[in-house]
Amino acid sequence: MEREIILKRILASKSESDFLFQANLQHKLMPREDLSLMIRIFLAKKFLLERIPDETESIYDLAEESLSLLLKKDVSEINELQSGCSGATSAMAKKVLFLMALQRALNIKFAEEAVADIRTVESMTEACYHAILQQNKENGGA
Amino acid sequence: MNEKLCRMIHRGSEIKLNVRPIFVDFTHDYVYEGPCRFGKGDSLTPEYDKMVNGEIYKGFLAVTKANMPDFVNLLEPVRVKQYSDDWRMHEDDMQKMLINHDEADLILWTSSGRDLQVIIEFARRSKKPIAFYNEVMFALSCDVAALRARNLEVYPFYDWDKSKNILKALQVRKILQNTRALVINRFATDSSPISAQDGFLSLEKATETFGTHFSVQNVHEFLDQLTNREADANPTMPGRIQQNINDEDMIEINQITDELMDGAVECDMDREYVVNSVKAYYLTKKLLAHSDCNAFTAPCPDMCSTRRLNQEKCTLCLTHSLLEEEGIPSACEADFSILLSKVILQNLAGKASYMGNTAWLRIVDGKLTAPDFSAVTEEEFEKVKDIPNLAVTLHSVANRKLKGYDKPLEEYALRSFAFSGWGATIRYDFSKDMDAPVTLLRINPTCDKLLVVSGKVKGQFGYQRQNCSTAVLYQVKDVKDMYEKTFDFGSHMALVYGDYTEDLKLLGEILGLEVITA
């Protein structure tokens, strides 16, 4: 029963964050601080966090915290819960899935080689900000 | 010491192990689920695989850099990306992995998926040992078993402490392969008929087993070069320029002599006799540099009976001691087994080694019955007479770096080998290191076994005396068992401070040698 409640929360969260992004993408270029806040709210929603993370936090640590909340396990056991044979940790997997969702939400594309270098919320915001700038430039926007 | 001379000798300890990381990306070309494909949504896409591969690769490099010891030289990593679930091996990827593969002593391999066929093909072509690293523990068992079954050299890296021990053993193997021993010889035989006949039966077999090279020089040519004369005027090599001691060398020889005499807590020798011993050491250094060698041994009994050491008023004891302090393995009596044992111990431990005749110190009814130490003082014996399972190792080549090359010089006395006052020897009081662990090593004459003895220091004999009498006494688990085991190996043992039994077992495994312990 608890799992159903969590699942409903995730689904509800997804709709709400989509709304947020839809509303704010009316602006072609939002200030970096606003973009940072939007991304952090999106991250909090996706990860089921009960707080908005700040920019200095590690995405891997946040992913582990999210998995812990989701699975009701201790954080130290997260790395043993990987589902594949690739050698990727659960935190790595969660980070990548979030970045893929963020790409869709912002309609941007991260360079494949740059993804592994995104380690903090700040570096993720920077990568998004520059990708949006680049896109605006290519589209002849402001 | 002459800086140029020191730089010209390429010590084994300066050799690093070259490790190349290789990473093979594995991606799924299509979105599907199945018995070997887990996930849903985005996690089934090729884009997801590519991103996750980047994460795993970065993590692999970070953990490798964080855990590689300083004796490892990490080469430029290689990453290949074409391998996928169509299971084709790409020759251009293989060639990329094989570029400059001779540089590497060890490949550190990991991947993000089922690439065993790639590893096997690479291992066969490169003929390099491979260490597998993978966070997914059961993949290691799979990969290691597959390569071992095919007689390919492979090591699982699942624990960094154990992995560092493996890296150290591989470095020592490389050092053995790059050891070039300068051998002073009197008779044209592999082993001296006079000195350590319990040494290797065949230098050819030693080279085949360990890779060590032996560069032989004639004893009379060596002794001629001790004389400060024109370098082409030696009677054994008329007209041929050699490495004679000269006036410039004598400046430094005198400085070294002064330092040795001033630094000793006790010095019983006349200066001229210390100078003679330092000359022999200096000449040996010149010959090591000239011959591009980095280890030394000479047959003192063979040389002794020429009467020329008596004429020169020197022995080679100080030469062996000072070379050991500088990280250049040096052994008495042309005992090649001990020379290579010293190469091993010094480089495993980072400490200079001692060596000597080794036996059971047999005490019966409170009396020392064997070996015959008639000159043992009552004070020395009283301290050890009730200690069971005592063994003794004695010679006259103690040194001041037994605790480590990075440690300050130990206190020492300077006394003569010969009762008539010549032949400088460094005397060290082993009894001040009570209960310090020690490890002893010897390789058997047929180069297929190691004898490893572990003990704790309990005392000393001979610190106050002359001659071949600096004895370290140590307690072992079962001294009769230890003594019995030496009958398959020989008398001399090399000794270092510290317990390196497990390291030597691992090295034995890597070298394909049986390890006997006592």
XYZ file of C-alpha atoms in Angstrom, chain A residues 60 82-88 92-93 95-97 100-101 103-104 109 112-113 115-117 119, chain B residues 38 40 42-43 45 47-48 50-52 54-56 58-59 79 81 111-113 134-136 138:
48
model
C 24.967 11.442 -6.615
C 21.958 -1.978 -8.867
C 19.754 -3.766 -11.327
C 22.202 -4.457 -14.161
C 25.573 -6.069 -14.849
C 27.193 -2.950 -16.268
C 29.005 -1.787 -13.145
C 26.852 1.342 -12.883
C 24.662 6.816 -11.510
C 21.559 5.338 -13.131
C 21.386 10.737 -12.287
C 21.406 9.772 -15.976
C 17.636 9.195 -16.044
C 17.477 12.626 -19.816
C 14.181 13.945 -18.347
C 16.818 17.337 -21.607
C 13.228 16.679 -22.618
C 20.830 18.085 -25.580
C 27.622 12.850 -24.382
C 31.139 13.414 -23.022
C 27.385 14.222 -18.859
C 29.892 12.438 -16.599
C 31.400 15.797 -15.624
C 28.481 16.219 -10.571
C 16.555 -5.081 -17.524
C 12.019 0.374 -18.595
C 14.628 5.731 -20.877
C 16.899 3.083 -19.328
C 17.622 3.385 -24.863
C 21.344 7.139 -25.351
C 21.028 5.970 -21.750
C 26.121 5.898 -23.713
C 25.593 8.280 -20.828
C 25.987 5.541 -18.227
C 30.619 7.766 -19.485
C 29.721 7.632 -15.783
C 31.316 4.203 -15.291
C 34.928 8.379 -15.191
C 34.397 6.474 -11.945
C 38.682 3.606 -24.306
C 33.196 2.425 -27.940
C 33.977 -2.549 -19.210
C 30.251 -1.973 -19.000
C 29.079 -5.280 -20.419
C 34.800 -4.392 -11.706
C 32.316 -3.254 -9.130
C 30.114 -6.197 -10.137
C 30.527 -11.981 -9.981
